[in-house]
Amino acid sequence: MGFRENLLQKVHIDRLADQVLRSLRPADPPQRIDRAAMQDLLDLGDYEHRHERDLDLYFRITDGGGKQLIVVLDNELKLYHTTVEDVVLRKSPTVKEMVSIRNAIKILNDKDVVVSSKSDTLRRLQTELIDALDLSYTPADIEAFEADGRQALQNGYADGVTEVLTLLAEVLGYAKAPKAFQIPHHHVWGAMVKNEGIEIQMGPIVLFSLVHLTLRMVKQPISTLDKAALTRFQQVIRGEAQADLEGPAVFTALKEQVLAQKPRIINPKAE
C-alpha cells in the first residue's frame, strides 16, 4: 500500500483503539469491553481465532516449544504467553480439572504466564499494528494531499475535505479540539499543549464548517485562560473577524508545515 492508504489504516487503528479504551475505563455500573472494535483490531494483526469452551482466543506461535501469545477476548483482555490448553484450564476449568491441587494453583494464580492485561494489552496490539505500516512519505505525497484537498473544497465535497484534513492533521500531530474549542457542525484540529493546571493552548487551529463548507485557519496559539484571544476566536467563528487564512490557502499552509518537518516519517521505529 502507498503512504495515503497506510496513513488511513493508522487512523483506523487509532480510532478502534480509542473505542476499546473508552470501554475499559472504570464506570458505574461497570461496562463491557467493546468486543467488536477489539475483534477488528485483532483481525488486522496476524492472530488466529479459536473458540474453546466459552472463550474467544486469538493467538500466534512465538517459539518452537509450542508456547503462544494468546489474547482472551473478554473484559480482562489478558495476554498470555503459554499454550491454548493452559489458558483454557485457567480461564474456563471443568469441575474435574478443579479437583487437582496443581490445577487449582494455576487457576488462582496466573502471574507466571500473563504478559499484560486491559489497556496494556490494547496498547501493545495497537503499537504492533502501526509498526507494521510504512509511514514514510515524500514531498509528492503531501503535495497530492494539498491538490486533493483543494479539489474537494472547490467541488463542495465535505467528506473529501475532511479526509485530507484528517491525514494532514495526523502527519502534523494535530489533535481534535477539546471542549473549549469545539464548535457545532465543525471539524476542528490544532496543535495542542496542556500546561499545568487547567490551561490548554491550541494553535494553529484549523476549522472546517460542515454547513457552509468553509475552511479557515487561526495561526496564533490561543490559551483557554486568555479571555481576549477566546473572544476574538469566537468572532472569527461568527464571521465578525477574519481568520489568518481562508479557503485553499489553508491546505497550502498545512503542506508547508509538513514539508518543513524532519524526519519524513510518522512514528519512526527505533533502529
XYZ file of N, CA and C in Angstrom:
813
model
N 0.838 -1.197 0.000
C 0.000 0.000 0.000
C 0.874 1.248 0.000
N 0.337 2.340 -0.548
C 1.053 3.598 -0.558
C 0.896 4.338 0.760
N 1.536 5.512 0.828
C 1.523 6.274 2.075
C 0.106 6.655 2.495
N -0.702 7.108 1.548
C -2.064 7.520 1.897
C -2.850 6.361 2.507
N -2.770 5.201 1.874
C -3.508 4.039 2.371
C -2.997 3.614 3.745
N -1.673 3.639 3.917
C -1.104 3.263 5.213
C -1.494 4.252 6.306
N -1.526 5.532 5.952
C -1.899 6.544 6.942
C -3.375 6.421 7.319
N -4.215 6.152 6.334
C -5.633 5.916 6.632
C -5.794 4.687 7.528
N -4.967 3.679 7.286
C -5.012 2.483 8.129
C -4.608 2.819 9.561
N -3.591 3.665 9.719
C -3.182 4.080 11.065
C -4.313 4.825 11.770
N -4.958 5.726 11.048
C -6.087 6.470 11.626
C -7.180 5.496 12.065
N -7.437 4.492 11.226
C -8.455 3.481 11.541
C -8.068 2.693 12.793
N -6.809 2.293 12.876
C -6.323 1.547 14.043
C -6.462 2.388 15.309
N -6.056 3.639 15.234
C -6.133 4.519 16.407
C -7.576 4.730 16.861
N -8.480 4.866 15.908
C -9.890 5.066 16.265
C -10.465 3.828 16.944
N -10.145 2.656 16.411
C -10.610 1.419 17.041
C -10.044 1.286 18.450
N -8.755 1.601 18.596
C -8.116 1.506 19.913
C -8.760 2.478 20.897
N -9.089 3.674 20.436
C -9.753 4.646 21.313
C -11.130 4.144 21.743
N -11.842 3.497 20.821
C -13.150 2.929 21.167
C -13.012 1.891 22.275
N -12.038 1.007 22.113
C -11.835 -0.040 23.115
C -11.407 0.577 24.441
N -10.508 1.550 24.382
C -10.006 2.175 25.612
C -11.132 2.833 26.394
N -12.037 3.497 25.694
C -13.174 4.133 26.382
C -14.021 3.092 27.105
N -14.155 1.919 26.502
C -14.974 0.876 27.135
C -14.262 0.215 28.308
N -12.945 0.416 28.417
C -12.180 -0.170 29.522
C -12.130 0.738 30.747
N -12.524 1.993 30.585
C -12.443 2.929 31.699
C -13.448 2.562 32.789
N -13.068 2.806 34.047
C -13.981 2.490 35.156
C -15.318 3.210 34.994
N -16.381 2.506 35.267
C -17.721 3.090 35.154
C -18.632 2.436 36.178
N -19.686 3.120 36.503
C -20.674 2.595 37.448
C -22.059 2.703 36.806
N -22.688 1.582 36.462
C -22.189 0.209 36.636
C -21.074 -0.107 35.636
N -20.249 -1.129 35.934
C -19.157 -1.492 35.025
C -19.685 -1.796 33.625
N -18.959 -1.331 32.618
C -19.384 -1.593 31.249
C -18.539 -2.688 30.626
N -19.082 -3.284 29.588
C -18.375 -4.358 28.903
C -17.426 -3.785 27.860
N -16.365 -4.521 27.613
C -15.407 -4.123 26.598
C -16.094 -4.058 25.237
N -15.656 -3.136 24.409
C -16.170 -3.042 23.041
C -15.568 -4.202 22.245
N -16.259 -5.317 22.276
C -15.739 -6.541 21.659
C -15.585 -6.390 20.150
N -16.533 -5.718 19.523
C -16.485 -5.588 18.064
C -15.238 -4.824 17.627
N -14.946 -3.717 18.313
C -13.771 -2.918 17.957
C -12.485 -3.688 18.240
N -12.441 -4.396 19.379
C -11.239 -5.161 19.715
C -11.038 -6.313 18.738
N -12.125 -6.941 18.345
C -12.030 -8.031 17.379
C -11.514 -7.515 16.039
N -11.969 -6.328 15.648
C -11.477 -5.736 14.406
C -9.969 -5.504 14.474
N -9.486 -5.041 15.626
C -8.044 -4.826 15.788
C -7.275 -6.141 15.686
N -7.772 -7.161 16.355
C -7.101 -8.462 16.320
C -7.110 -9.047 14.909
N -8.198 -8.823 14.193
C -8.286 -9.325 12.817
C -7.279 -8.626 11.901
N -6.923 -7.380 12.246
C -5.940 -6.652 11.446
C -4.525 -7.204 11.648
N -4.301 -7.855 12.782
C -2.999 -8.446 13.063
C -2.914 -9.861 12.523
N -1.822 -10.533 12.848
C -1.652 -11.908 12.356
C -2.034 -12.919 13.433
N -3.077 -12.605 14.180
C -3.589 -13.518 15.206
C -4.660 -14.425 14.604
N -4.612 -15.686 14.965
C -5.632 -16.644 14.539
C -6.704 -16.756 15.622
N -7.943 -16.936 15.194
C -9.060 -17.036 16.139
C -9.403 -18.502 16.399
N -9.680 -18.785 17.654
C -10.090 -20.142 18.024
C -11.069 -20.046 19.182
N -12.184 -20.748 19.067
C -13.187 -20.754 20.138
C -13.045 -22.050 20.928
N -12.749 -21.910 22.217
C -12.595 -23.066 23.103
C -13.502 -22.882 24.313
N -14.378 -23.871 24.532
C -15.370 -23.783 25.609
C -16.134 -22.468 25.455
N -16.070 -21.584 26.440
C -16.787 -20.315 26.303
C -15.825 -19.162 26.032
N -14.638 -19.480 25.535
C -13.593 -18.476 25.351
C -13.345 -18.175 23.877
N -13.128 -16.894 23.583
C -12.649 -16.481 22.266
C -11.173 -16.164 22.400
N -10.343 -16.973 21.757
C -8.895 -16.848 21.868
C -8.310 -16.375 20.539
N -7.350 -15.476 20.644
C -6.600 -15.014 19.470
C -5.135 -15.267 19.765
N -4.449 -15.980 18.879
C -3.106 -16.429 19.229
C -2.173 -16.444 18.027
N -0.887 -16.523 18.349
C 0.138 -16.787 17.349
C 1.306 -17.474 18.039
N 1.967 -18.368 17.330
C 3.092 -19.122 17.880
C 4.322 -18.223 17.937
N 5.023 -18.243 19.077
C 6.189 -17.377 19.246
C 7.486 -18.146 19.452
N 7.420 -19.433 19.709
C 8.659 -20.210 19.847
C 8.393 -21.662 19.465
N 9.470 -22.415 19.348
C 9.352 -23.798 18.916
C 8.816 -24.728 19.973
N 8.667 -24.235 21.197
C 8.208 -25.093 22.279
C 6.706 -25.196 22.382
N 5.997 -24.596 21.452
C 4.543 -24.686 21.459
C 3.857 -23.558 22.196
N 4.642 -22.703 22.873
C 4.022 -21.579 23.563
C 3.597 -20.519 22.553
N 2.535 -19.825 22.907
C 1.976 -18.832 22.002
C 1.633 -17.561 22.766
N 1.541 -16.460 22.031
C 0.938 -15.253 22.588
C -0.560 -15.379 22.353
N -1.333 -15.348 23.429
C -2.773 -15.611 23.341
C -3.539 -14.484 24.023
N -4.413 -13.843 23.278
C -5.298 -12.822 23.834
C -6.661 -13.457 24.068
N -7.173 -13.308 25.287
C -8.526 -13.764 25.589
C -9.452 -12.562 25.459
N -10.395 -12.659 24.546
C -11.289 -11.538 24.277
C -12.423 -11.526 25.297
N -12.149 -10.872 26.427
C -13.168 -10.663 27.451
C -12.838 -9.353 28.158
N -13.515 -9.047 29.248
C -13.331 -7.750 29.904
C -11.953 -7.569 30.524
N -11.257 -8.666 30.822
C -9.912 -8.554 31.393
C -8.858 -8.316 30.316
N -9.129 -8.776 29.131
C -8.245 -8.598 27.977
C -6.799 -8.979 28.316
N -6.640 -10.167 28.868
C -5.300 -10.618 29.239
C -4.568 -11.207 28.037
N -3.271 -10.936 28.005
C -2.380 -11.519 27.006
C -1.498 -12.536 27.716
N -1.586 -13.780 27.282
C -0.833 -14.870 27.900
C 0.319 -15.299 26.994
N 1.375 -15.807 27.620
C 2.437 -16.489 26.879
C 2.501 -17.913 27.410
N 1.746 -18.767 26.771
C 1.646 -20.162 27.202
C 0.951 -20.938 26.085
N 0.340 -22.054 26.403
C -0.377 -22.840 25.399
C -1.877 -22.581 25.487
N -2.573 -22.903 24.419
C -4.030 -22.752 24.408
C -4.652 -23.605 25.511
N -4.159 -24.819 25.664
C -4.712 -25.727 26.674
C -4.555 -25.148 28.079
N -3.421 -24.509 28.325
C -3.176 -23.927 29.646
C -4.123 -22.756 29.905
N -4.346 -21.926 28.897
C -5.266 -20.791 29.056
C -6.683 -21.286 29.318
N -7.102 -22.293 28.574
C -8.446 -22.850 28.754
C -8.607 -23.396 30.170
N -7.583 -24.076 30.668
C -7.626 -24.609 32.032
C -7.778 -23.484 33.052
N -7.031 -22.419 32.879
C -7.022 -21.328 33.857
C -8.286 -20.469 33.783
N -8.797 -20.274 32.573
C -9.915 -19.347 32.393
C -11.285 -20.021 32.426
N -11.349 -21.286 32.019
C -12.649 -21.951 31.947
C -12.520 -23.425 32.339
N -12.111 -23.683 33.588
C -11.871 -25.071 34.009
C -13.167 -25.852 34.217
N -13.085 -27.142 33.979
C -14.206 -28.025 34.300
C -14.111 -28.405 35.780
N -15.177 -28.970 36.305
C -15.180 -29.400 37.707
C -14.090 -30.443 37.939
N -13.947 -31.343 36.994
C -12.935 -32.394 37.118
C -11.533 -31.793 37.184
N -11.284 -30.758 36.381
C -9.961 -30.128 36.370
C -9.687 -29.382 37.674
N -10.719 -28.819 38.272
C -10.525 -28.040 39.500
C -10.211 -28.909 40.712
N -10.490 -30.192 40.633
C -10.218 -31.091 41.759
C -8.716 -31.206 42.016
N -7.932 -31.111 40.969
C -6.480 -31.230 41.097
C -5.900 -30.010 41.810
N -5.074 -30.249 42.832
C -4.438 -29.150 43.572
C -3.515 -28.356 42.650
N -2.799 -29.063 41.809
C -1.891 -28.389 40.879
C -2.666 -27.456 39.955
N -3.780 -27.943 39.453
C -4.608 -27.109 38.585
C -5.198 -25.933 39.352
N -5.605 -26.184 40.592
C -6.199 -25.123 41.410
C -5.215 -23.975 41.604
N -3.949 -24.309 41.802
C -2.919 -23.275 41.964
C -2.795 -22.445 40.683
N -2.826 -23.127 39.552
C -2.751 -22.423 38.269
C -3.952 -21.500 38.069
N -5.117 -21.993 38.444
C -6.349 -21.225 38.246
C -6.349 -19.967 39.112
N -5.823 -20.093 40.323
C -5.839 -18.972 41.264
C -4.717 -17.970 41.021
N -3.661 -18.398 40.347
C -2.517 -17.503 40.139
C -1.966 -17.680 38.726
N -2.177 -16.664 37.894
C -1.711 -16.761 36.509
C -0.573 -15.786 36.205
N 0.050 -15.239 37.248
C 1.102 -14.239 37.037
C 2.286 -14.787 36.247
N 2.493 -16.087 36.317
C 3.647 -16.675 35.629
C 3.473 -16.721 34.114
N 2.249 -16.545 33.638
C 2.019 -16.649 32.189
C 1.355 -15.411 31.586
N 0.936 -14.470 32.425
C 0.279 -13.261 31.914
C 1.324 -12.208 31.557
N 1.261 -11.729 30.324
C 2.183 -10.697 29.842
C 1.619 -9.308 30.121
N 0.320 -9.148 29.911
C -0.322 -7.848 30.111
C -1.825 -8.051 30.223
N -2.521 -6.969 30.561
C -3.977 -7.031 30.631
C -4.562 -5.665 30.312
N -5.837 -5.666 29.985
C -6.618 -4.457 29.730
C -5.894 -3.462 28.819
N -5.710 -2.211 29.279
C -5.173 -1.177 28.391
C -3.749 -1.486 27.939
N -2.972 -2.198 28.753
C -1.605 -2.549 28.346
C -1.622 -3.512 27.154
N -2.544 -4.457 27.177
C -2.685 -5.366 26.037
C -3.131 -4.604 24.798
N -4.077 -3.702 24.994
C -4.579 -2.900 23.874
C -3.461 -2.080 23.245
N -2.689 -1.374 24.067
C -1.618 -0.524 23.542
C -0.535 -1.355 22.858
N -0.264 -2.528 23.395
C 0.731 -3.414 22.774
C 0.286 -3.805 21.367
N -0.977 -4.181 21.232
C -1.504 -4.569 19.929
C -1.527 -3.377 18.979
N -1.963 -2.232 19.477
C -2.000 -1.021 18.656
C -0.607 -0.690 18.116
N 0.391 -0.770 18.970
C 1.765 -0.483 18.552
C 2.246 -1.487 17.516
N 1.940 -2.761 17.724
C 2.335 -3.798 16.764
C 1.755 -3.509 15.377
N 0.484 -3.148 15.348
C -0.188 -2.920 14.072
C 0.383 -1.701 13.351
N 0.653 -0.644 14.104
C 1.174 0.577 13.483
C 2.619 0.392 13.044
N 3.404 -0.330 13.840
C 4.802 -0.569 13.473
C 4.932 -1.366 12.176
N 3.891 -2.105 11.828
C 3.930 -2.907 10.599
C 3.670 -2.062 9.348
N 3.279 -0.800 9.532
C 2.967 0.073 8.400
C 4.185 0.903 7.999
N 4.357 1.098 6.716
C 5.393 2.004 6.219
C 4.790 3.406 6.186
N 5.207 4.247 7.126
C 4.636 5.588 7.241
C 5.630 6.672 6.835
N 6.590 6.297 6.005
C 7.495 7.305 5.445
C 6.810 7.948 4.240
N 7.136 9.210 3.992
C 6.474 9.915 2.898
C 7.452 10.825 2.167
N 7.046 11.231 0.984
C 7.844 12.124 0.147
C 7.086 13.439 -0.022
N 7.766 14.493 -0.477
C 7.053 15.744 -0.769
C 5.891 15.534 -1.738
N 6.057 14.617 -2.684
C 4.983 14.368 -3.656
C 3.720 13.851 -2.972
N 3.886 13.043 -1.926
C 2.719 12.539 -1.191
C 1.927 13.693 -0.578
N 2.642 14.634 0.023
C 1.984 15.747 0.707
C 1.402 16.733 -0.299
N 2.099 16.929 -1.405
C 1.568 17.802 -2.457
C 0.284 17.218 -3.043
N 0.210 15.892 -3.101
C -1.017 15.245 -3.574
C -2.163 15.489 -2.593
N -1.865 15.479 -1.292
C -2.890 15.808 -0.296
C -3.424 17.220 -0.543
N -2.496 18.155 -0.745
C -2.914 19.545 -0.973
C -3.819 19.644 -2.196
N -3.416 19.010 -3.287
C -4.198 19.075 -4.523
C -5.581 18.451 -4.334
N -5.628 17.308 -3.653
C -6.911 16.638 -3.423
C -7.812 17.484 -2.526
N -7.211 18.113 -1.511
C -7.989 18.953 -0.606
C -8.567 20.162 -1.318
N -7.742 20.794 -2.134
C -8.214 21.953 -2.897
C -9.367 21.558 -3.823
N -9.211 20.428 -4.499
C -10.239 19.969 -5.427
C -11.538 19.650 -4.695
N -11.425 18.975 -3.548
C -12.615 18.621 -2.775
C -13.327 19.873 -2.270
N -12.559 20.863 -1.826
C -13.155 22.107 -1.335
C -13.851 22.851 -2.470
N -13.209 22.887 -3.617
C -13.794 23.561 -4.779
C -15.098 22.890 -5.210
N -15.143 21.560 -5.101
C -16.326 20.809 -5.529
C -17.390 20.690 -4.437
N -17.116 21.244 -3.259
C -18.076 21.146 -2.160
C -18.224 19.739 -1.627
N -17.143 18.953 -1.701
C -17.161 17.550 -1.266
C -16.639 17.479 0.169
N -17.563 17.537 1.126
C -17.193 17.638 2.539
C -16.381 16.437 3.015
N -16.776 15.229 2.605
C -16.050 14.034 3.053
C -14.609 14.045 2.548
N -14.423 14.518 1.322
C -13.077 14.586 0.772
C -12.212 15.586 1.510
N -12.787 16.748 1.832
C -12.052 17.756 2.602
C -11.688 17.201 3.972
N -12.655 16.559 4.614
C -12.432 16.009 5.954
C -11.328 14.957 5.941
N -11.329 14.099 4.917
C -10.303 13.052 4.851
C -8.912 13.655 4.715
N -8.761 14.628 3.827
C -7.439 15.235 3.630
C -6.992 15.968 4.891
N -7.897 16.703 5.523
C -7.541 17.407 6.757
C -7.161 16.416 7.858
N -7.864 15.299 7.912
C -7.544 14.261 8.899
C -6.137 13.725 8.680
N -5.783 13.488 7.421
C -4.458 12.958 7.104
C -3.362 13.974 7.412
N -3.580 15.219 7.032
C -2.582 16.255 7.309
C -2.437 16.479 8.812
N -3.557 16.446 9.531
C -3.503 16.596 10.987
C -2.721 15.446 11.614
N -2.882 14.256 11.066
C -2.164 13.087 11.579
C -0.662 13.255 11.396
N -0.261 13.724 10.232
C 1.163 13.916 9.962
C 1.747 15.001 10.869
N 0.975 16.056 11.099
C 1.455 17.184 11.897
C 1.323 16.957 13.403
N 0.613 15.909 13.779
C 0.395 15.679 15.205
C -0.665 16.593 15.787
N -1.529 17.137 14.928
C -2.632 17.968 15.403
C -3.668 17.082 16.094
N -4.291 17.638 17.120
C -5.323 16.906 17.853
C -6.696 17.476 17.533
N -7.716 16.667 17.757
C -9.078 17.194 17.673
C -9.303 18.131 18.852
N -10.111 19.136 18.622
C -10.275 20.193 19.615
C -10.889 19.681 20.909
N -10.347 20.112 22.057
C -11.008 19.827 23.333
C -12.269 20.689 23.449
N -13.021 20.473 24.503
C -14.340 21.103 24.642
C -14.301 22.620 24.475
N -13.277 23.273 25.012
C -13.214 24.739 24.979
C -13.132 25.289 23.562
N -12.676 24.464 22.608
C -12.500 24.932 21.237
C -13.448 24.249 20.252
N -14.323 23.413 20.753
C -15.259 22.730 19.864
C -16.351 23.683 19.389
N -16.791 23.478 18.151
C -17.804 24.332 17.538
C -18.850 23.428 16.895
N -20.133 23.700 17.113
C -21.168 22.868 16.478
C -21.023 22.857 14.958
N -21.203 21.683 14.379
C -21.195 21.499 12.925
C -19.850 21.875 12.293
N -18.785 21.731 13.044
C -17.436 21.984 12.538
C -16.521 20.817 12.904
N -15.531 20.587 12.050
C -14.379 19.788 12.441
C -13.283 20.775 12.814
N -12.660 20.556 13.972
C -11.622 21.475 14.445
C -10.402 20.664 14.866
N -9.244 21.020 14.302
C -7.976 20.396 14.674
C -6.979 21.487 15.038
N -5.948 21.104 15.770
C -4.901 22.074 16.050
C -3.754 21.476 16.833
N -2.651 22.221 16.856
C -1.522 21.844 17.704
C -1.904 22.184 19.138
N -1.857 21.201 20.021
C -2.370 21.399 21.377
C -1.289 21.128 22.415
N -1.248 22.002 23.412
C -0.325 21.852 24.535
C -1.122 21.990 25.818
N -0.994 21.004 26.703
C -1.636 21.078 28.016
C -0.609 21.544 29.028
N -0.845 22.708 29.600
C 0.057 23.256 30.602
C -0.401 22.856 31.998
N 0.304 23.330 33.004
C -0.062 22.991 34.381
C -1.456 23.522 34.699
N -2.147 22.801 35.544
C -3.493 23.215 35.918
C -4.482 22.932 34.808
N -5.385 23.876 34.582
C -6.457 23.661 33.613
C -6.173 24.304 32.262
N -5.021 24.958 32.127
C -4.751 25.687 30.888
C -4.442 24.744 29.729
N -5.069 25.040 28.601
C -4.779 24.353 27.342
C -4.489 25.424 26.297
N -3.412 25.238 25.564
C -3.105 26.126 24.448
C -3.330 25.370 23.154
N -3.955 26.047 22.201
C -4.203 25.408 20.918
C -3.897 26.385 19.792
N -3.159 25.926 18.827
C -2.850 26.756 17.681
C -1.555 26.313 17.020
N -1.500 26.413 15.701
C -2.550 26.876 14.801
C -3.815 26.005 14.905
N -4.949 26.632 14.584
C -6.238 25.941 14.637
C -6.856 25.940 13.242
N -7.308 24.769 12.811
C -7.976 24.620 11.515
C -9.451 24.348 11.766
N -10.314 25.118 11.092
C -11.758 24.992 11.280
C -12.426 24.720 9.939
N -13.179 23.632 9.879
C -13.920 23.305 8.656
C -15.400 23.219 8.985
N -16.197 24.096 8.373
C -17.638 24.124 8.605
C -18.332 23.096 7.725
N -19.068 22.189 8.363
C -19.810 21.171 7.621
C -21.097 21.727 7.030
N -21.507 22.900 7.495
C -22.729 23.531 6.986
C -22.417 24.417 5.785
N -21.442 25.306 5.957
C -21.119 26.271 4.901
C -19.957 25.822 4.022
N -19.306 24.713 4.396
C -18.152 24.178 3.653
C -17.061 25.235 3.497
N -16.818 25.963 4.587
C -15.750 26.956 4.603
C -14.588 26.423 5.428
N -13.385 26.803 5.015
C -12.165 26.328 5.668
C -11.350 27.533 6.110
N -10.980 27.546 7.402
C -10.240 28.686 7.948
C -9.119 28.205 8.865
N -8.146 29.098 9.056
C -7.046 28.802 9.976
C -6.747 30.027 10.827
N -6.603 29.786 12.129
C -6.121 30.795 13.068
C -4.708 30.374 13.455
N -3.732 31.212 13.132
C -2.336 30.803 13.286
C -1.825 30.859 14.720
N -2.146 31.923 15.434
C -1.569 32.122 16.754
C -2.198 31.201 17.795
N -1.374 30.578 18.634
C -1.926 29.737 19.706
C -2.831 30.541 20.633
N -3.898 29.908 21.079
C -4.863 30.542 21.976
C -4.910 29.749 23.271
N -4.836 30.457 24.385
C -4.915 29.818 25.694
C -6.347 29.874 26.210
N -6.744 28.816 26.884
C -8.082 28.811 27.488
C -8.189 29.833 28.616
N -7.053 30.377 29.060
C -7.063 31.394 30.117
C -6.993 32.812 29.556
N -6.867 32.928 28.232
C -6.766 34.243 27.586
C -8.143 34.644 27.065
N -8.874 35.411 27.856
C -10.251 35.761 27.500
C -10.321 36.590 26.223
N -9.367 37.496 26.031
C -9.382 38.341 24.833
C -9.186 37.497 23.574
N -8.248 36.551 23.634
C -7.997 35.688 22.477
C -9.193 34.783 22.203
N -9.832 34.288 23.255
C -11.015 33.446 23.077
C -12.171 34.239 22.476
N -12.292 35.507 22.882
C -13.340 36.365 22.317
C -13.119 36.568 20.825
N -11.865 36.827 20.448
C -11.569 37.011 19.025
C -11.813 35.713 18.253
N -11.491 34.582 18.865
C -11.734 33.292 18.229
C -13.224 33.116 17.947
N -14.051 33.486 18.907
C -15.499 33.403 18.708
C -15.959 34.348 17.601
N -15.313 35.502 17.500
C -15.655 36.449 16.434
C -15.313 35.873 15.059
N -14.191 35.169 14.980
C -13.815 34.516 13.721
C -14.863 33.472 13.352
N -15.296 32.710 14.336
C -16.300 31.670 14.094
C -17.598 32.275 13.566
N -17.997 33.416 14.148
C -19.253 34.057 13.740
C -19.109 34.887 12.467
N -17.897 34.994 11.948
C -17.683 35.787 10.750
C -17.533 37.267 11.015
N -17.366 37.644 12.279
C -17.214 39.049 12.650
C -15.757 39.497 12.586
N -14.843 38.560 12.477
C -13.421 38.855 12.328
C -12.847 37.871 11.316
N -11.809 38.307 10.634
C -11.238 37.475 9.582
C -10.195 36.526 10.155
N -10.217 35.305 9.662
C -9.191 34.338 10.046
C -7.882 34.694 9.357
N -6.790 34.125 9.843
C -5.490 34.395 9.228
C -5.423 33.851 7.808
N -6.023 32.689 7.602
C -6.070 32.096 6.262
C -7.460 31.525 6.032
N -7.895 31.567 4.780
C -9.199 31.007 4.439
C -9.121 30.275 3.110
N -9.991 29.280 2.949
C -10.095 28.575 1.688
C -8.894 27.693 1.380
N -8.576 27.524 0.089
C -7.491 26.624 -0.331
C -6.138 26.970 0.272
N -5.949 28.229 0.658
C -4.667 28.638 1.241
C -4.354 27.857 2.515
N -5.383 27.357 3.182
C -5.166 26.565 4.400
C -4.434 25.265 4.053
N -4.822 24.636 2.957
C -4.143 23.405 2.544
C -2.676 23.671 2.212
N -2.417 24.800 1.571
C -1.032 25.147 1.244
C -0.212 25.353 2.512
N -0.792 26.039 3.486
C -0.083 26.281 4.749
C 0.212 24.973 5.471
N -0.755 24.065 5.481
C -0.544 22.772 6.136
C 0.527 21.969 5.405
N 0.493 22.009 4.080
C 1.517 21.310 3.293
C 2.904 21.838 3.645
N 3.038 23.155 3.711
C 4.345 23.752 4.003
C 4.823 23.378 5.404
N 3.898 23.304 6.355
C 4.279 22.884 7.707
C 4.806 21.451 7.700
N 4.124 20.591 6.955
C 4.549 19.187 6.896
C 5.928 19.073 6.256
N 6.135 19.758 5.144
C 7.396 19.628 4.413
C 8.574 20.230 5.174
N 8.280 21.077 6.155
C 9.348 21.646 6.981
C 9.795 20.677 8.071
N 9.023 19.597 8.267
C 9.338 18.624 9.314
C 10.409 17.644 8.850
N 11.213 17.192 9.801
C 12.162 16.110 9.564
C 12.245 15.287 10.844
N 12.383 13.954 10.769
C 12.409 13.166 9.532
C 11.024 13.024 8.932
N 10.968 12.622 7.678
C 9.690 12.482 6.997
C 9.131 11.076 7.193
N 8.780 10.811 8.423
C 8.197 9.519 8.779
C 7.382 9.711 10.041
N 6.267 8.992 10.142
C 5.407 9.060 11.313
C 5.692 7.857 12.193
N 5.819 8.093 13.511
C 6.120 7.003 14.446
C 7.309 6.174 13.971
N 8.482 6.816 13.753
C 9.629 6.044 13.264
C 10.002 4.931 14.230
N 10.383 3.791 13.682
C 10.791 2.662 14.513
C 12.194 2.908 15.052
N 12.431 2.411 16.250
C 13.776 2.505 16.819
C 14.696 1.562 16.061
N 15.850 2.081 15.701
C 16.806 1.232 14.959
C 17.571 0.339 15.931
